[in-house]
XYZ file of N, CA and C in Angstrom:
429
model
N -39.965 -7.078 30.214
C -38.595 -7.348 29.837
C -38.277 -6.773 28.463
N -39.204 -6.981 27.490
C -38.990 -6.459 26.147
C -38.910 -4.933 26.169
N -39.720 -4.330 27.055
C -39.726 -2.878 27.151
C -38.371 -2.372 27.656
N -37.780 -3.065 28.634
C -36.466 -2.675 29.162
C -35.393 -2.788 28.086
N -35.441 -3.853 27.302
C -34.467 -4.026 26.219
C -34.638 -2.927 25.175
N -35.890 -2.621 24.849
C -36.183 -1.566 23.878
C -35.655 -0.212 24.364
N -35.909 0.106 25.629
C -35.430 1.374 26.202
C -33.906 1.404 26.224
N -33.280 0.278 26.567
C -31.823 0.191 26.579
C -31.258 0.426 25.180
N -31.865 -0.175 24.163
C -31.411 0.011 22.780
C -31.577 1.468 22.339
N -32.694 2.073 22.689
C -32.890 3.493 22.368
C -31.827 4.356 23.047
N -31.517 4.027 24.295
C -30.485 4.753 25.029
C -29.139 4.645 24.303
N -28.779 3.424 23.855
C -27.517 3.226 23.132
C -27.485 4.010 21.824
N -28.590 3.967 21.104
C -28.661 4.717 19.849
C -28.492 6.205 20.120
N -29.124 6.700 21.168
C -29.030 8.117 21.523
C -27.597 8.490 21.895
N -26.958 7.697 22.758
C -25.598 7.980 23.211
C -24.612 7.942 22.043
N -24.669 6.858 21.260
C -23.732 6.746 20.145
C -24.051 7.739 19.040
N -25.310 8.073 18.897
C -25.702 9.070 17.902
C -25.136 10.443 18.200
N -24.980 10.771 19.484
C -24.402 12.067 19.852
C -22.927 12.170 19.473
N -22.254 11.028 19.402
C -20.833 11.029 19.081
C -20.557 11.046 17.588
N -21.583 10.902 16.785
C -21.392 10.887 15.334
C -21.304 12.307 14.809
N -20.442 12.472 13.834
C -20.371 13.757 13.152
C -20.221 13.484 11.673
N -20.636 14.415 10.883
C -20.519 14.252 9.445
C -19.059 14.438 9.058
N -18.548 13.491 8.318
C -17.164 13.553 7.863
C -17.109 14.235 6.508
N -16.037 14.948 6.299
C -15.814 15.577 5.008
C -15.402 14.513 4.004
N -15.706 14.734 2.753
C -15.320 13.803 1.704
C -13.798 13.674 1.691
N -13.310 12.442 1.625
C -11.872 12.201 1.606
C -11.244 12.177 2.985
N -12.056 12.311 4.019
C -11.559 12.388 5.381
C -11.402 11.019 6.029
N -12.006 9.987 5.432
C -12.066 8.695 6.092
C -12.130 7.575 5.064
N -11.408 6.506 5.349
C -11.516 5.285 4.555
C -12.077 4.218 5.479
N -13.192 3.605 5.087
C -13.789 2.521 5.862
C -13.592 1.220 5.105
N -13.050 0.228 5.800
C -12.813 -1.078 5.198
C -13.285 -2.136 6.175
N -14.079 -3.073 5.702
C -14.520 -4.182 6.539
C -13.513 -5.318 6.429
N -13.000 -5.750 7.555
C -12.002 -6.812 7.589
C -12.421 -7.869 8.592
N -12.005 -9.097 8.330
C -12.310 -10.178 9.264
C -11.412 -10.134 10.489
N -10.204 -9.590 10.324
C -9.277 -9.496 11.444
C -8.442 -8.230 11.288
N -7.794 -7.821 12.372
C -6.972 -6.618 12.356
C -5.698 -6.892 11.557
N -5.266 -5.960 10.703
C -4.024 -6.165 9.957
C -2.832 -6.347 10.899
N -1.927 -7.243 10.540
C -0.752 -7.481 11.381
C 0.275 -6.362 11.237
N 0.252 -5.650 10.098
C 1.195 -4.558 9.870
C 0.639 -3.611 8.820
N 1.132 -2.394 8.846
C 0.807 -1.419 7.803
C 2.044 -1.129 6.960
N 3.068 -1.937 7.101
C 4.302 -1.811 6.334
C 4.286 -2.863 5.228
N 4.203 -2.429 3.961
C 4.081 -3.402 2.873
C 5.270 -4.351 2.750
N 6.407 -4.006 3.315
C 7.578 -4.888 3.254
C 7.407 -6.129 4.112
N 6.497 -6.098 5.089
C 6.352 -7.193 6.039
C 4.953 -7.821 6.033
N 4.074 -7.351 5.200
C 2.700 -7.839 5.195
C 2.599 -9.229 4.565
N 1.932 -10.136 5.276
C 1.706 -11.478 4.746
C 0.257 -11.928 4.905
N -0.509 -11.244 5.706
C -1.890 -11.670 5.947
C -2.858 -10.926 5.032
N -4.026 -11.487 4.866
C -5.022 -10.946 3.950
C -5.514 -9.563 4.371
N -5.698 -9.342 5.661
C -6.180 -8.044 6.132
C -5.165 -6.945 5.848
N -3.898 -7.214 6.113
C -2.857 -6.227 5.811
C -2.811 -5.956 4.317
N -2.890 -7.008 3.520
C -2.840 -6.862 2.070
C -3.989 -6.005 1.567
N -5.180 -6.192 2.122
C -6.352 -5.418 1.695
C -6.168 -3.931 1.996
N -5.729 -3.625 3.202
C -5.528 -2.232 3.589
C -4.413 -1.608 2.751
N -3.318 -2.330 2.578
C -2.180 -1.795 1.826
C -2.514 -1.592 0.350
N -3.387 -2.413 -0.187
C -3.829 -2.219 -1.566
C -4.541 -0.874 -1.714
N -5.225 -0.457 -0.674
C -5.955 0.810 -0.709
C -5.095 2.022 -0.368
N -4.014 1.813 0.370
C -3.239 2.952 0.866
C -1.857 3.108 0.237
N -1.376 2.097 -0.470
C -0.038 2.151 -1.060
C -0.108 1.801 -2.542
N 0.790 2.382 -3.297
C 0.900 2.042 -4.712
C 2.089 1.131 -4.892
N 1.928 0.130 -5.709
C 3.036 -0.728 -6.079
C 3.621 -0.244 -7.389
N 4.764 -0.779 -7.762
C 5.321 -0.431 -9.060
C 4.398 -0.931 -10.166
N 3.927 -2.174 -10.008
C 3.095 -2.803 -11.029
C 1.846 -3.398 -10.411
N 0.870 -3.598 -11.264
C -0.300 -4.399 -10.958
C -0.508 -5.300 -12.168
N -1.526 -6.112 -12.148
C -1.803 -6.956 -13.308
C -3.201 -6.662 -13.828
N -3.362 -6.779 -15.139
C -4.675 -6.563 -15.730
C -5.466 -7.867 -15.754
N -6.632 -7.843 -16.402
C -7.490 -9.034 -16.433
C -6.855 -10.201 -17.188
N -5.857 -9.927 -18.022
C -5.135 -10.986 -18.738
C -3.882 -11.428 -17.981
N -3.746 -10.933 -16.750
C -2.592 -11.246 -15.894
C -1.275 -10.747 -16.492
N -1.341 -9.631 -17.211
C -0.155 -8.988 -17.770
C 0.257 -7.845 -16.853
N 1.564 -7.603 -16.697
C 1.983 -6.489 -15.844
C 1.595 -5.140 -16.456
N 1.070 -4.292 -15.604
C 0.674 -2.942 -15.988
C 1.269 -1.999 -14.956
N 1.812 -0.895 -15.406
C 2.391 0.064 -14.481
C 1.351 0.643 -13.543
N 1.679 0.697 -12.268
C 0.832 1.369 -11.283
C 1.514 2.686 -10.931
N 2.660 2.600 -10.284
C 3.470 3.792 -10.042
C 4.446 4.009 -11.196
N 4.430 3.085 -12.131
C 5.357 3.110 -13.259
C 4.692 3.738 -14.478
N 5.392 4.684 -15.072
C 4.932 5.337 -16.300
C 5.233 4.450 -17.510
N 6.456 3.918 -17.542
C 6.851 3.042 -18.640
C 7.922 2.077 -18.164
N 8.037 0.965 -18.877
C 9.095 0.003 -18.584
C 9.433 -0.747 -19.855
N 10.675 -1.163 -19.948
C 11.096 -1.935 -21.117
C 12.193 -2.898 -20.709
N 12.150 -4.071 -21.303
C 13.181 -5.068 -21.070
C 14.315 -4.809 -22.057
N 15.474 -4.449 -21.536
C 16.636 -4.197 -22.379
C 17.332 -5.504 -22.732
N 17.138 -6.494 -21.902
C 17.647 -7.851 -22.127
C 16.783 -8.775 -21.259
N 16.977 -10.076 -21.351
C 16.176 -10.971 -20.507
C 16.398 -10.765 -19.000
N 17.492 -10.134 -18.627
C 17.790 -9.939 -17.200
C 17.901 -8.473 -16.801
N 17.504 -7.558 -17.680
C 17.625 -6.123 -17.380
C 16.352 -5.397 -17.786
N 15.765 -4.687 -16.812
C 14.554 -3.911 -17.076
C 14.808 -2.455 -16.695
N 14.368 -1.543 -17.561
C 14.437 -0.105 -17.278
C 13.034 0.346 -16.907
N 12.940 1.041 -15.778
C 11.647 1.473 -15.241
C 11.657 2.974 -15.047
N 10.597 3.623 -15.526
C 10.425 5.064 -15.307
C 9.159 5.279 -14.486
N 9.300 5.991 -13.381
C 8.168 6.280 -12.494
C 7.306 7.402 -13.050
N 6.050 7.392 -12.659
C 5.163 8.509 -13.002
C 5.666 9.768 -12.314
N 5.435 10.891 -12.955
C 5.949 12.166 -12.456
C 5.060 12.796 -11.386
N 3.872 12.253 -11.165
C 2.910 12.894 -10.263
C 2.634 12.071 -9.003
N 3.658 11.388 -8.487
C 3.503 10.573 -7.290
C 4.109 11.289 -6.087
N 3.332 11.347 -4.989
C 3.776 12.040 -3.791
C 3.472 11.200 -2.556
N 4.327 11.321 -1.555
C 4.058 10.724 -0.254
C 3.030 11.590 0.463
N 2.485 11.091 1.566
C 1.453 11.825 2.297
C 1.966 13.151 2.850
N 3.296 13.285 3.022
C 3.855 14.546 3.510
C 4.133 15.536 2.384
N 3.786 15.172 1.141
C 3.972 16.070 0.005
C 5.284 15.876 -0.736
N 6.191 15.055 -0.200
C 7.476 14.806 -0.854
C 7.250 13.956 -2.103
N 7.910 14.338 -3.184
C 7.769 13.616 -4.445
C 8.474 12.267 -4.374
N 7.847 11.236 -4.907
C 8.441 9.896 -4.967
C 9.491 9.884 -6.072
N 10.656 9.332 -5.754
C 11.749 9.296 -6.735
C 12.306 7.885 -6.845
N 13.187 7.702 -7.801
C 13.841 6.402 -7.950
C 14.672 6.073 -6.708
N 15.173 7.079 -6.013
C 15.904 6.833 -4.756
C 15.012 6.116 -3.734
N 13.741 6.496 -3.679
C 12.806 5.869 -2.736
C 12.567 4.409 -3.080
N 12.418 4.111 -4.353
C 12.208 2.726 -4.783
C 13.457 1.903 -4.482
N 14.614 2.440 -4.815
C 15.873 1.733 -4.559
C 16.059 1.495 -3.064
N 15.761 2.494 -2.251
C 15.851 2.339 -0.804
C 14.942 1.209 -0.311
N 13.702 1.199 -0.806
C 12.741 0.174 -0.368
C 13.203 -1.221 -0.755
N 13.651 -1.387 -1.993
C 14.122 -2.702 -2.435
C 15.332 -3.128 -1.619
N 16.265 -2.210 -1.400
C 17.452 -2.543 -0.595
C 17.082 -2.872 0.849
N 16.081 -2.186 1.395
C 15.674 -2.485 2.773
C 15.068 -3.882 2.873
N 14.400 -4.317 1.834
C 13.854 -5.679 1.823
C 14.982 -6.700 1.708
N 15.960 -6.401 0.869
C 17.042 -7.359 0.608
C 18.078 -7.451 1.725
N 18.358 -6.329 2.394
C 19.522 -6.306 3.273
C 19.255 -5.968 4.735
N 18.091 -5.470 5.082
C 17.844 -5.029 6.452
C 17.251 -6.131 7.326
N 17.460 -5.983 8.621
C 16.806 -6.827 9.611
C 15.701 -5.981 10.233
N 14.589 -6.528 10.618
C 14.246 -7.937 10.511
C 14.052 -8.336 9.053
N 14.193 -9.612 8.797
C 14.096 -10.119 7.439
C 12.657 -9.992 6.945
N 12.513 -9.406 5.770
C 11.192 -9.279 5.163
C 10.781 -10.599 4.532
N 9.505 -10.974 4.667
C 9.027 -12.177 3.989
C 9.057 -12.036 2.464
N 9.234 -10.826 1.978
C 9.309 -10.566 0.536
C 10.728 -10.752 -0.003
N 11.682 -10.973 0.872
C 13.091 -11.060 0.459
C 13.312 -12.128 -0.609
N 12.762 -13.299 -0.416
C 13.003 -14.394 -1.366
C 12.495 -14.050 -2.767
N 11.441 -13.228 -2.854
C 10.913 -12.813 -4.158
C 11.872 -11.875 -4.881
N 12.681 -11.134 -4.119
C 13.557 -10.129 -4.716
C 15.024 -10.542 -4.778
N 15.350 -11.709 -4.244
C 16.753 -12.133 -4.221
C 17.345 -12.334 -5.610
N 16.515 -12.416 -6.610
C 16.989 -12.539 -7.981
C 17.669 -11.252 -8.465
N 17.384 -10.147 -7.800
C 17.957 -8.854 -8.184
C 19.445 -8.832 -7.825
N 20.263 -8.577 -8.821
C 21.716 -8.510 -8.613
C 22.196 -7.072 -8.436
N 21.494 -6.125 -9.094
C 21.932 -4.729 -9.038
C 20.752 -3.818 -9.367
N 20.716 -2.673 -8.715
C 19.763 -1.619 -9.029
C 20.582 -0.367 -9.314
N 20.317 0.247 -10.442
C 21.101 1.422 -10.826
C 20.161 2.593 -11.134
N 20.407 3.717 -10.477
C 19.629 4.933 -10.708
C 20.155 5.612 -11.969
N 19.245 5.994 -12.860
C 19.623 6.730 -14.067
C 19.297 8.210 -13.928
N 18.152 8.512 -13.321
C 17.791 9.894 -12.988
C 16.749 9.847 -11.886
N 16.129 10.984 -11.568
C 15.190 11.033 -10.437
C 13.977 10.127 -10.601
N 13.618 9.784 -11.834
C 12.442 8.947 -12.053
C 12.756 7.617 -12.731
N 13.976 7.412 -13.142
C 14.320 6.222 -13.924
C 15.416 5.412 -13.241
N 15.234 4.105 -13.289
C 16.250 3.195 -12.730
C 16.210 1.886 -13.494
N 17.263 1.098 -13.321
C 17.354 -0.206 -13.971
C 17.585 -1.278 -12.924
N 16.989 -2.423 -13.176
C 17.168 -3.590 -12.306
C 17.658 -4.717 -13.190
């Protein structure tokens, strides 16, 4: 019986080994997850698996450092002009996977899609405080 199991395991290793190929660097991202992500759209992600994948594949405007202070991720600089007004400038070297440059129009579109589009994004309540978004140039906007 042990011999049959051993031969079966060798057979599986042989079969699956034939299907393996060496991947080029940058060709593959491997992530171990407990469950399949519910979405790959950051506007609708609420589960841990989706969040993990999206952290690796998408850039946010901000992240936080070890002191829990906001640090620009896709943002080059930001300043509070008043307690309710922030000016944000995007980094100049951000591109989508199709090569299109990321602009303030893209950020404004994304925020508006969360606030006003159906289906309702679970992130909507976090952004409902926003009263207005104004584009200043291709990389700069105010909220």
